[in-house]
CSV table of N, CA and C in Angstrom, one decimal:
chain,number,residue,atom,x,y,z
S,1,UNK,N,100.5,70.2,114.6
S,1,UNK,CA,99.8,71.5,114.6
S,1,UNK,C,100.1,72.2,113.2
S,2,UNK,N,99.1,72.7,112.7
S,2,UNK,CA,99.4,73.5,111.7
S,2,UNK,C,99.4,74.3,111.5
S,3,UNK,N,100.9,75.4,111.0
S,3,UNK,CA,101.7,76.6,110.8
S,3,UNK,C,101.2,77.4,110.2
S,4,UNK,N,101.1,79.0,110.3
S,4,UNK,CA,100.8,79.7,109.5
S,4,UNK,C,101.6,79.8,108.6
S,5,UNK,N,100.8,80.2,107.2
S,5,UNK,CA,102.1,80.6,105.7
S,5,UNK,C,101.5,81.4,105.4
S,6,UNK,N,103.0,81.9,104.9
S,6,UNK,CA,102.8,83.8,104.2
S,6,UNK,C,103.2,83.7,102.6
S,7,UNK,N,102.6,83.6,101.8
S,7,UNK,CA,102.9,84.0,100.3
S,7,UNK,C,102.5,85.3,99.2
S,8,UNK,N,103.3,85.2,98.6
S,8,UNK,CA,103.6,86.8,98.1
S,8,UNK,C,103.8,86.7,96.4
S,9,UNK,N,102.7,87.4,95.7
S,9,UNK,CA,102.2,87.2,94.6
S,9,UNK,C,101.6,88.3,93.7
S,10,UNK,N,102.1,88.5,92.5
S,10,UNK,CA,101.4,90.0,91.6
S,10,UNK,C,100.5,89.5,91.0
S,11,UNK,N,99.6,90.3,91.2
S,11,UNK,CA,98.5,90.6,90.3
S,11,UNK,C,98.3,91.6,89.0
S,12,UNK,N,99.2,91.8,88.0
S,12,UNK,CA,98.8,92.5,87.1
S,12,UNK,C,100.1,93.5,87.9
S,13,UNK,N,100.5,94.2,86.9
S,13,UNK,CA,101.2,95.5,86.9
S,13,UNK,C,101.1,97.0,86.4
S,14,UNK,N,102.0,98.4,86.7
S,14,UNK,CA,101.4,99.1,85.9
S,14,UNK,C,102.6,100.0,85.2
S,15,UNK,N,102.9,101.2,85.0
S,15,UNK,CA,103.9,101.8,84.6
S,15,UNK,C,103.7,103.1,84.7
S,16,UNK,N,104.7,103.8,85.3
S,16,UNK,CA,104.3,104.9,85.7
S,16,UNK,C,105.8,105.7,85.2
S,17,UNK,N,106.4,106.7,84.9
S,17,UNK,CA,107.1,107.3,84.8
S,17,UNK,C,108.2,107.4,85.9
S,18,UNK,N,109.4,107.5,85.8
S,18,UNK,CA,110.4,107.0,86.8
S,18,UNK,C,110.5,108.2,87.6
S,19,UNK,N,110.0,109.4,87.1
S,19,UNK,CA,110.9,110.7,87.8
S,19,UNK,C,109.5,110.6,89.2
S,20,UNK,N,108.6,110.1,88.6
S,20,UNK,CA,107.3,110.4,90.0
S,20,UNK,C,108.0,109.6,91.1
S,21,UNK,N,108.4,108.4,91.2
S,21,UNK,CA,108.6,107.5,92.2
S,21,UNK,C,110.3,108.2,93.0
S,22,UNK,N,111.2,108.6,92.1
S,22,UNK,CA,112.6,108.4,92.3
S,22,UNK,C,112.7,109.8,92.7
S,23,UNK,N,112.1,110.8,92.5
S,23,UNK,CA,112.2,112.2,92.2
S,23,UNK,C,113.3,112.8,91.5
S,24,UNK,N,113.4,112.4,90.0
S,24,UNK,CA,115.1,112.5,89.7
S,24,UNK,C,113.5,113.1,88.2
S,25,UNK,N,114.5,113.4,87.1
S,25,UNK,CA,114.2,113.9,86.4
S,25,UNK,C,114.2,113.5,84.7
S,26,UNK,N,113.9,111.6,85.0
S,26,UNK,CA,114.0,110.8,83.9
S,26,UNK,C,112.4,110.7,83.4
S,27,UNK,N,111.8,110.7,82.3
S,27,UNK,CA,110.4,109.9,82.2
S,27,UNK,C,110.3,108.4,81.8
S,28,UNK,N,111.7,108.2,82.0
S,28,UNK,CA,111.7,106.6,81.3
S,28,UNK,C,110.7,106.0,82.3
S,29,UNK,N,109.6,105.1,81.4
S,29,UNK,CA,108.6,103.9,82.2
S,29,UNK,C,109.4,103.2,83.2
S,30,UNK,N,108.5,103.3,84.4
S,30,UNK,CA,109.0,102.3,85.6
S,30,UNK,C,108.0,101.5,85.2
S,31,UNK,N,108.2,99.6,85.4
S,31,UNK,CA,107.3,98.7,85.7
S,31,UNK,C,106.8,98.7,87.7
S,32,UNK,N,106.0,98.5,87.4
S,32,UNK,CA,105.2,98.2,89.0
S,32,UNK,C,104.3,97.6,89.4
S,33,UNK,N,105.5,96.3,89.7
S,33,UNK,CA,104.3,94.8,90.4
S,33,UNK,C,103.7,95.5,90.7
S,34,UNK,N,102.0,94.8,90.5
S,34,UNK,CA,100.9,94.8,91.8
S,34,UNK,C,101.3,93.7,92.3
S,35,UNK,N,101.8,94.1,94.1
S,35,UNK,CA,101.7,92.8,94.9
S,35,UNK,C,100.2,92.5,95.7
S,36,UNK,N,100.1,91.1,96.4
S,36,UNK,CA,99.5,90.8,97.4
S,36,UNK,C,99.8,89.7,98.3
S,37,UNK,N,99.5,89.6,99.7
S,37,UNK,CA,99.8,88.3,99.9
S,37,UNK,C,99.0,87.4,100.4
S,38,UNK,N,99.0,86.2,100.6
S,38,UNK,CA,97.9,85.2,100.9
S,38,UNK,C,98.6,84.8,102.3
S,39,UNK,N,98.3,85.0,103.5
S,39,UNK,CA,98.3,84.3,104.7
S,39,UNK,C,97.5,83.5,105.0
S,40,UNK,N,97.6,82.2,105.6
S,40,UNK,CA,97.1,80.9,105.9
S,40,UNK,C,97.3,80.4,107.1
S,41,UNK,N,96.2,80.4,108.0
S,41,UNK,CA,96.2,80.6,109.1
S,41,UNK,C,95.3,80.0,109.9
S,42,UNK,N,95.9,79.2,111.0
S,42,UNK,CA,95.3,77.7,111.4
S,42,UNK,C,94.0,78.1,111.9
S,43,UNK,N,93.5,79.3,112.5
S,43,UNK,CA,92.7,79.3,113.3
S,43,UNK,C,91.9,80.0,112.5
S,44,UNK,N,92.2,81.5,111.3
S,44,UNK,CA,91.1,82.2,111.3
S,44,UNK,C,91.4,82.3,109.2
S,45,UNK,N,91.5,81.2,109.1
S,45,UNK,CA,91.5,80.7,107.7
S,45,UNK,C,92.6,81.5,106.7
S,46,UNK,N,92.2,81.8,105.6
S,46,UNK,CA,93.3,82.2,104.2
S,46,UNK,C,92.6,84.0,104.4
S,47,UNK,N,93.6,84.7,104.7
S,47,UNK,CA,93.5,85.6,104.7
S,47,UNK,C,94.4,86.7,103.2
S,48,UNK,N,93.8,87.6,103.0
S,48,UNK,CA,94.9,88.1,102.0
S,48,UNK,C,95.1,89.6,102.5
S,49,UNK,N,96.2,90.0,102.2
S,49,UNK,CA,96.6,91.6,102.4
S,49,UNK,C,96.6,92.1,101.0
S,50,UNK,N,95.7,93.0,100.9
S,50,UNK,CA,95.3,93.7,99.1
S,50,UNK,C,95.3,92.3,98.0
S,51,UNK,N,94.9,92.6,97.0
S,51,UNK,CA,94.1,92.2,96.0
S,51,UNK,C,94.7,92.1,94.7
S,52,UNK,N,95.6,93.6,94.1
S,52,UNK,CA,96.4,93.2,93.2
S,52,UNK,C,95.1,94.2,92.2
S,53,UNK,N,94.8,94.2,91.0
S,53,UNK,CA,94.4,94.8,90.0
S,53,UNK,C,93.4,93.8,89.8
S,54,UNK,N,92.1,94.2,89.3
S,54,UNK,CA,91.0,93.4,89.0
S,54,UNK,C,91.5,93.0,87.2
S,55,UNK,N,90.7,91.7,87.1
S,55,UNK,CA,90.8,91.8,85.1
S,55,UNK,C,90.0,92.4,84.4
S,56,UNK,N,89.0,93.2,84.8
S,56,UNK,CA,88.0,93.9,83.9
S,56,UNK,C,88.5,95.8,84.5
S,57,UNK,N,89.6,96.0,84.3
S,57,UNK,CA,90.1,97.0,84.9
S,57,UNK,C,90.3,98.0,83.0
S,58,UNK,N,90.5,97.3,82.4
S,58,UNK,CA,90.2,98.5,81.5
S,58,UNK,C,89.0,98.7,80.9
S,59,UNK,N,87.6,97.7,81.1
S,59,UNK,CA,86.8,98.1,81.5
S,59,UNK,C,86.2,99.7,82.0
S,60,UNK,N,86.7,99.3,83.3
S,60,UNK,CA,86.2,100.8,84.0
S,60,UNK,C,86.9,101.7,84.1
S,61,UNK,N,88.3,101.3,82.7
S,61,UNK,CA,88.9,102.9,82.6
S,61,UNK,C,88.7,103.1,81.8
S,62,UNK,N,87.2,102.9,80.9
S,62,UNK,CA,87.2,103.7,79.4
S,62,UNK,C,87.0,104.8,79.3
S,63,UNK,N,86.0,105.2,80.6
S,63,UNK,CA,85.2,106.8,80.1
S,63,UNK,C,86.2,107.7,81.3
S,64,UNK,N,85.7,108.8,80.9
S,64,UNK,CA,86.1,109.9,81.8
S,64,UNK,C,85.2,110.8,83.2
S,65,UNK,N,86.1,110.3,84.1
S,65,UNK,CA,87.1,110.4,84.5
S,65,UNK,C,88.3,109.3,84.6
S,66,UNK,N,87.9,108.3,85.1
S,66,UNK,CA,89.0,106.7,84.9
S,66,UNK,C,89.7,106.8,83.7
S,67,UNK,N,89.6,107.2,82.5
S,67,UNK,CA,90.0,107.0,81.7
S,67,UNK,C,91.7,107.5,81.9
S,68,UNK,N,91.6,108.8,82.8
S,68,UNK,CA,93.3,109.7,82.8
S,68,UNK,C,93.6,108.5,83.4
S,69,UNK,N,93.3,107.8,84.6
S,69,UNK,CA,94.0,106.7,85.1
S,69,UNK,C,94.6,105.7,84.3
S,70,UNK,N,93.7,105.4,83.8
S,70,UNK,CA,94.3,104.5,82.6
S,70,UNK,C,95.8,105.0,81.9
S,71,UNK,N,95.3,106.0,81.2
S,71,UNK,CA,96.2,107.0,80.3
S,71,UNK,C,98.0,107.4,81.2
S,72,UNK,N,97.5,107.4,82.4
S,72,UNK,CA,98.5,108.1,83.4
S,72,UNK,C,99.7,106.8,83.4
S,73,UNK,N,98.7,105.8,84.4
S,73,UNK,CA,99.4,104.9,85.0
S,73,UNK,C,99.1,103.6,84.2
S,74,UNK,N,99.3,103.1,82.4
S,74,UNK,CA,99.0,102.0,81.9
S,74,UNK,C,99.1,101.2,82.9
S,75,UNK,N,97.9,99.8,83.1
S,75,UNK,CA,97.9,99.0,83.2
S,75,UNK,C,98.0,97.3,82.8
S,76,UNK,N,99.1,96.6,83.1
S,76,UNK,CA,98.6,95.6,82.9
S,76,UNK,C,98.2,94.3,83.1
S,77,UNK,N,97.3,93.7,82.6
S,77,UNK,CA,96.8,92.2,83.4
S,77,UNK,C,96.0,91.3,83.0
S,78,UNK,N,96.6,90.1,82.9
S,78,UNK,CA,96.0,89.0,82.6
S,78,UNK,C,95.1,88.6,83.2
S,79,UNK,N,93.8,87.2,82.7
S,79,UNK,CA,93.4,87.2,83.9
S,79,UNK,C,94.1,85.8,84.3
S,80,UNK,N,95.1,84.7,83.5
S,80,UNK,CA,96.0,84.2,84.3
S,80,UNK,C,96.4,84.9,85.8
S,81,UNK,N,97.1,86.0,85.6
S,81,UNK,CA,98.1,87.5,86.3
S,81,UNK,C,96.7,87.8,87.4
S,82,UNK,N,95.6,87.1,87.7
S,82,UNK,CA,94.5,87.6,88.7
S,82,UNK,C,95.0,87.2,90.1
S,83,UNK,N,94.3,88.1,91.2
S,83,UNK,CA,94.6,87.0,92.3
S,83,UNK,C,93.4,85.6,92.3
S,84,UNK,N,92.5,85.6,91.9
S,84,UNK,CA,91.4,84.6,91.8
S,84,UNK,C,92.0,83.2,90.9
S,85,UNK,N,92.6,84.0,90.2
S,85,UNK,CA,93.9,82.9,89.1
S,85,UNK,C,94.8,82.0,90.2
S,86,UNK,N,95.9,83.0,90.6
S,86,UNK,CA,97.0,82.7,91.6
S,86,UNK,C,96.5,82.1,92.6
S,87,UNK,N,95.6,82.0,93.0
S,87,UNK,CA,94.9,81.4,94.0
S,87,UNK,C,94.2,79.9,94.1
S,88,UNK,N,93.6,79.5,92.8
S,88,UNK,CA,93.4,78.6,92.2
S,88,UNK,C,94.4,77.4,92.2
S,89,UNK,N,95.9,77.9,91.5
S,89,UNK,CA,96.7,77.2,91.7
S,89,UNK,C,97.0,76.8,92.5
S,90,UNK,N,96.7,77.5,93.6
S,90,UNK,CA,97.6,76.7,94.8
S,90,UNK,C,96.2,76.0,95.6
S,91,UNK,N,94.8,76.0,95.3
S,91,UNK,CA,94.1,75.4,95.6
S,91,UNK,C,93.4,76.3,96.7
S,92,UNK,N,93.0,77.4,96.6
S,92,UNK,CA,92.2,78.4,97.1
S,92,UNK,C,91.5,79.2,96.7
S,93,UNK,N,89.9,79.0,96.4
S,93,UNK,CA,88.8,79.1,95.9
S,93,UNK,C,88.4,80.1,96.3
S,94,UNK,N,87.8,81.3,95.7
S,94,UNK,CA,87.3,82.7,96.1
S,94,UNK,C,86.8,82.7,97.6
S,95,UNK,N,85.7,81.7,97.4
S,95,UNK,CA,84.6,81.5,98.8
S,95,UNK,C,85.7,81.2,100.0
S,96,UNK,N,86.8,80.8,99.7
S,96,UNK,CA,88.4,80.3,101.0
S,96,UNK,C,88.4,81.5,101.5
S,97,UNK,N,88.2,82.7,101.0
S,97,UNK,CA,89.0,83.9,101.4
S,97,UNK,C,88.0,84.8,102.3
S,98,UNK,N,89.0,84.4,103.5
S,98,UNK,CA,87.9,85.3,104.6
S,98,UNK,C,88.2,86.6,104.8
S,99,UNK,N,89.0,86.9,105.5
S,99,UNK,CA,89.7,88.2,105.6
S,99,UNK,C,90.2,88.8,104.1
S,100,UNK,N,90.3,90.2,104.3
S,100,UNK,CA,91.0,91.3,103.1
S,100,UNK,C,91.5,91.8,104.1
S,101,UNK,N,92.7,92.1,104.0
S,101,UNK,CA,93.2,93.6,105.1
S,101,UNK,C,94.1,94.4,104.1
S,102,UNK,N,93.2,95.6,104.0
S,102,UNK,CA,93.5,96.4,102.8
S,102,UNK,C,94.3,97.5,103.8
S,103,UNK,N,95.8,98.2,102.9
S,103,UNK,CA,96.7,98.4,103.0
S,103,UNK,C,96.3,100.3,103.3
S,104,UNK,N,95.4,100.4,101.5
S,104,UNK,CA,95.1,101.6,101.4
S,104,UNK,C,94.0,101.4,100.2
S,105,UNK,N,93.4,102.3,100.2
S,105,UNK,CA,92.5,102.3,98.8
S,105,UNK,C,92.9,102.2,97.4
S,106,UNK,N,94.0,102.9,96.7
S,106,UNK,CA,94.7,103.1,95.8
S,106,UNK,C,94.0,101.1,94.7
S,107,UNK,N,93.7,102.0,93.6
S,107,UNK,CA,93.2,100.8,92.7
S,107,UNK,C,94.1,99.3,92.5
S,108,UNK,N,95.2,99.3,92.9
S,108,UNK,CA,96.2,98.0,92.8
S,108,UNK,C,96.3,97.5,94.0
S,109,UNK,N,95.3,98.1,95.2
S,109,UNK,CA,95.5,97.4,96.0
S,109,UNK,C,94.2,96.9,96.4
S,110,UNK,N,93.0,97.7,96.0
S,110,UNK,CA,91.6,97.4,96.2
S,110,UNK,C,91.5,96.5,95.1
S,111,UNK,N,91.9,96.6,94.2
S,111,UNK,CA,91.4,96.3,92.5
S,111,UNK,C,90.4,95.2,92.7
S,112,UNK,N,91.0,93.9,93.2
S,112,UNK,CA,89.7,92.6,92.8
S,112,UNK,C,89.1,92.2,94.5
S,113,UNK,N,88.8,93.0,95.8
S,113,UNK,CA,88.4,93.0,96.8
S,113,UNK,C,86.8,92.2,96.3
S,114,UNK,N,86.3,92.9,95.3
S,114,UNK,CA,85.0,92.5,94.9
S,114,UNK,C,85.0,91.1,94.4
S,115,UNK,N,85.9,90.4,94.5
S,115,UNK,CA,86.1,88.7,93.5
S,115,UNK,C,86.1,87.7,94.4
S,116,UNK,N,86.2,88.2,95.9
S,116,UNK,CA,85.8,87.7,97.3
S,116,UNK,C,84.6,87.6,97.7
S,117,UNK,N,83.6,86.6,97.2
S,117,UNK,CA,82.3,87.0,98.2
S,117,UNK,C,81.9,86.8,99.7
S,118,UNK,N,82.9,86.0,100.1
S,118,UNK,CA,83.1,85.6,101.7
S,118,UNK,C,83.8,86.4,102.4
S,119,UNK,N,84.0,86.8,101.8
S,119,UNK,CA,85.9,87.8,102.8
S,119,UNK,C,84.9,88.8,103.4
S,120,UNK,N,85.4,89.4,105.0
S,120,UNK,CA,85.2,90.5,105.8
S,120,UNK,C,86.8,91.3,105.9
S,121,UNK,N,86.4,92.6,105.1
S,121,UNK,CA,87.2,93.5,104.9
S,121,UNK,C,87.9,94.3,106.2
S,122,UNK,N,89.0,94.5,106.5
S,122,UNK,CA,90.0,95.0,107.4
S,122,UNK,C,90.3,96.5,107.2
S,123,UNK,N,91.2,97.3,107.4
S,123,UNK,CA,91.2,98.7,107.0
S,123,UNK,C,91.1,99.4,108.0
S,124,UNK,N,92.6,100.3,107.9
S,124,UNK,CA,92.2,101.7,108.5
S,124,UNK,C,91.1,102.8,108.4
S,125,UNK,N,90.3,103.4,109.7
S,125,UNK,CA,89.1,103.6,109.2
S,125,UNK,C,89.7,104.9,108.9
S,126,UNK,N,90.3,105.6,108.8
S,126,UNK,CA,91.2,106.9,108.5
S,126,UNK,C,91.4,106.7,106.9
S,127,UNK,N,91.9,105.4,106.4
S,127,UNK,CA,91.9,106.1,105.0
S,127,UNK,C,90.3,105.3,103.9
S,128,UNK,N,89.8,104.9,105.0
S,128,UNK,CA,88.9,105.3,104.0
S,128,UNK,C,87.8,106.6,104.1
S,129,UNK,N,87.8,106.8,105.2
S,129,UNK,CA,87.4,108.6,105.1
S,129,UNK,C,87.7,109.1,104.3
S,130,UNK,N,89.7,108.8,104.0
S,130,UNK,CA,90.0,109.9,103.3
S,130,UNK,C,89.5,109.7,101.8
S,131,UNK,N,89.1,108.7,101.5
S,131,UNK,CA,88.3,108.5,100.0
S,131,UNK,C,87.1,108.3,99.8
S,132,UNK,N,86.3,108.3,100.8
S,132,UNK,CA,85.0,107.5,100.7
S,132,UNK,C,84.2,108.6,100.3
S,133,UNK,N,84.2,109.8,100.1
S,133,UNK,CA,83.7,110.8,99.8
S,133,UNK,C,83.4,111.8,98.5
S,134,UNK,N,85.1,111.4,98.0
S,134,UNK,CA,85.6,112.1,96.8
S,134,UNK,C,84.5,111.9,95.0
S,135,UNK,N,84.7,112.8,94.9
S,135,UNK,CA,83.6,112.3,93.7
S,135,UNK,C,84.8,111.9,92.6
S,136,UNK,N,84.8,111.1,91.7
S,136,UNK,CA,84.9,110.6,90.5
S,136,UNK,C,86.0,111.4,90.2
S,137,UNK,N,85.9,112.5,90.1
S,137,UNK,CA,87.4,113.0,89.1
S,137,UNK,C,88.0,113.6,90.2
S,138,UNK,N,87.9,113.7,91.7
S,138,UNK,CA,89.0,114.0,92.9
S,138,UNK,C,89.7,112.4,93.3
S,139,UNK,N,88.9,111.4,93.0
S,139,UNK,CA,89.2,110.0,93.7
S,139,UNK,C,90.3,109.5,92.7
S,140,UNK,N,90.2,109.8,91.3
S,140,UNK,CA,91.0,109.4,90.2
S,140,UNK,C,92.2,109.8,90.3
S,141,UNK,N,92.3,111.5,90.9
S,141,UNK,CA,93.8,112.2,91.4
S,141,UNK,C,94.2,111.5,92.1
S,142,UNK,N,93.4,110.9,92.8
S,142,UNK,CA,94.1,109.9,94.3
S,142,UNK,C,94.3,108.7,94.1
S,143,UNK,N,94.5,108.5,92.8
S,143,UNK,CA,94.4,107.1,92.8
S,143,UNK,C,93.4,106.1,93.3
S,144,UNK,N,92.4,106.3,93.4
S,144,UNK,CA,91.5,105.6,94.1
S,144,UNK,C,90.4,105.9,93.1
S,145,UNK,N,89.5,104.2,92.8
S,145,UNK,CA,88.5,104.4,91.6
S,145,UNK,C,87.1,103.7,92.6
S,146,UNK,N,86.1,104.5,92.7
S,146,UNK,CA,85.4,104.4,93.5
S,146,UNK,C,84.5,102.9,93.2
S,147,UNK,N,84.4,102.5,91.6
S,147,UNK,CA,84.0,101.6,91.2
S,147,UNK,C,84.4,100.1,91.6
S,148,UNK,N,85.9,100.3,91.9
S,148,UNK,CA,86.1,98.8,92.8
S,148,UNK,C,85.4,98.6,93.6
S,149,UNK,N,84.9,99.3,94.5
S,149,UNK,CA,84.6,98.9,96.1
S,149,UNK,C,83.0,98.3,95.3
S,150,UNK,N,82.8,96.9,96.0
S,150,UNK,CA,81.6,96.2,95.9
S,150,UNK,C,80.3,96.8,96.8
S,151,UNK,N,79.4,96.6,96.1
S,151,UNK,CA,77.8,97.3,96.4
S,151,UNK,C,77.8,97.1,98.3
S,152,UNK,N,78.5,95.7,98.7
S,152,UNK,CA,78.4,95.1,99.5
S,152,UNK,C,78.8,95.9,100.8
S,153,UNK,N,79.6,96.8,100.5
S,153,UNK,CA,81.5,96.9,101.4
S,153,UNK,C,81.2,97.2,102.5
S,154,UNK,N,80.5,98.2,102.9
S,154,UNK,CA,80.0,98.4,104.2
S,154,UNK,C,79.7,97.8,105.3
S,155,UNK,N,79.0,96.7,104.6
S,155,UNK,CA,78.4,95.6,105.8
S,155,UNK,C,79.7,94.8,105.6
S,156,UNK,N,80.3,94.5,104.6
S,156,UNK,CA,81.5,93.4,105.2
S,156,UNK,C,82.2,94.0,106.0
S,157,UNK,N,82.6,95.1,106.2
S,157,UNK,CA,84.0,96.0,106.4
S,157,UNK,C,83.7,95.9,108.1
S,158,UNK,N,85.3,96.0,109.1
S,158,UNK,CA,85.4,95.7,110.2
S,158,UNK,C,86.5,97.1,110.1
S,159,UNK,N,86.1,98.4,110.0
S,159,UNK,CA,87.2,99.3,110.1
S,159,UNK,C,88.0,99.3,111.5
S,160,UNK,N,89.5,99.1,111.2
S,160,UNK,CA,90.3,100.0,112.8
S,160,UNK,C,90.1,100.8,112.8
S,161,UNK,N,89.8,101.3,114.1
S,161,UNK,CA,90.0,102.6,114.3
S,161,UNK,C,91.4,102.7,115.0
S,162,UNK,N,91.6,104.2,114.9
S,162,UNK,CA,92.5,104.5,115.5
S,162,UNK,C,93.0,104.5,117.2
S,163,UNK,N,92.2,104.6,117.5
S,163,UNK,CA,92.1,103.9,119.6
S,163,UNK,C,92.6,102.6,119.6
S,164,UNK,N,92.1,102.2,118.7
S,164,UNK,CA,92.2,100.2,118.7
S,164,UNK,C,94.0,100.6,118.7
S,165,UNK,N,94.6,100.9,117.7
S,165,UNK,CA,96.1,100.3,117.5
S,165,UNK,C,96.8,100.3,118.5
S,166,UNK,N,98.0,99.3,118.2
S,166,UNK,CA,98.3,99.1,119.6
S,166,UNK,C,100.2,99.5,119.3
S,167,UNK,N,101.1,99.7,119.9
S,167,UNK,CA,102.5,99.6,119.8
S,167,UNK,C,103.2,98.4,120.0
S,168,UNK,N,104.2,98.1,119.0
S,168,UNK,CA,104.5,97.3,118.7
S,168,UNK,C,105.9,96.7,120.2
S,169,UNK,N,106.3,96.3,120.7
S,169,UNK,CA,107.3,96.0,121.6
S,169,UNK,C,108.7,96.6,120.8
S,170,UNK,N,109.6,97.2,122.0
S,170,UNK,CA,110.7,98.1,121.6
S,170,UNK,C,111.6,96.9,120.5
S,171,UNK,N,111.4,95.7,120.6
S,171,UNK,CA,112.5,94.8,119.8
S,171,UNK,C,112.5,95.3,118.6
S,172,UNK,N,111.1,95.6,118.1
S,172,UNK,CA,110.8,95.8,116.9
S,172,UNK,C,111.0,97.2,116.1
S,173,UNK,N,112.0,97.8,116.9
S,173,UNK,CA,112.3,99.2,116.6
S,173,UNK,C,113.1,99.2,116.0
């Protein structure tokens, strides 16, 4: 029978100032993997949790509003450093990827959701409310660049809701 596997992989990084994350009062650059992971799974195929940073990401931070994103939180990324890259290597082809189960909106984790054309998208339907609305220079505060999300997303997307979730057993406390 065959096992599920969990692997854990960056896509591109970014740098953000240390005092935001730590609350201390340094500006020295923090580096910050973009992570994702690839689960493999006997019954409901290669699934991935977030995406990591797309490669045409400074691209769509030339103009303004994206641009402060850029400016704020440098990015960087190869397209070796892609998940479509990382993926390859291990012999898992865009069209492989069925599931996304996205974490939160935030651009390093949506970044290359669009590089998937078979995947049916996962998500709390709570946070994408909380972005799906924002125009362009409120979504940018939020970290969230509206231009990731593919023309598509709607019809792929399988939102939880919140009734659905379930509690986990006390072991796990």
């Amino acid at each position: 029978k065959t096992m599920m596997q969990l692997q854990f992989f960056d896509a591109g990084h970014c740098t953000h100032p240390e005092h935001v994350v730590l609350r201390n009062r340094v500006l020295r650059p923090m580096r910050f993997e973009s992570m994702f992971a690839v689960i493999t799974h006997p019954k409901h195929g290669v699934i991935l949790f977030d995406t990591g940073y797309p490669i045409h990401f400074a691209e769509l931070t030339r103009r303004l509003p994206e641009r402060i994103y850029a400016l704020t939180t440098p990015v960087h990324i190869t397209p070796e450093e892609s998940a479509v890259s990382k993926l390859r290597a291990i012999g898992i082809n865009p069209t492989d990827v069925r599931h996304i189960i996205i974490s939160h909106f935030h651009a390093d984790h949506v970044g290359a959701i669009g590089d998937f054309p078979a995947a049916t998208y996962w998500f709390a339907q709570q946070a994408w409310e909380s972005v799906r609305h924002l125009n362009r220079w409120r979504a940018v505060f939020s970290g969230f660049l509206p231009s990731l999300i593919p023309s598509d997303f709607e019809h792929r997307s399988r939102p939880i809701l919140r009734s659905e979730l379930t509690s986990l057993p006390a072991v796990y406390d």
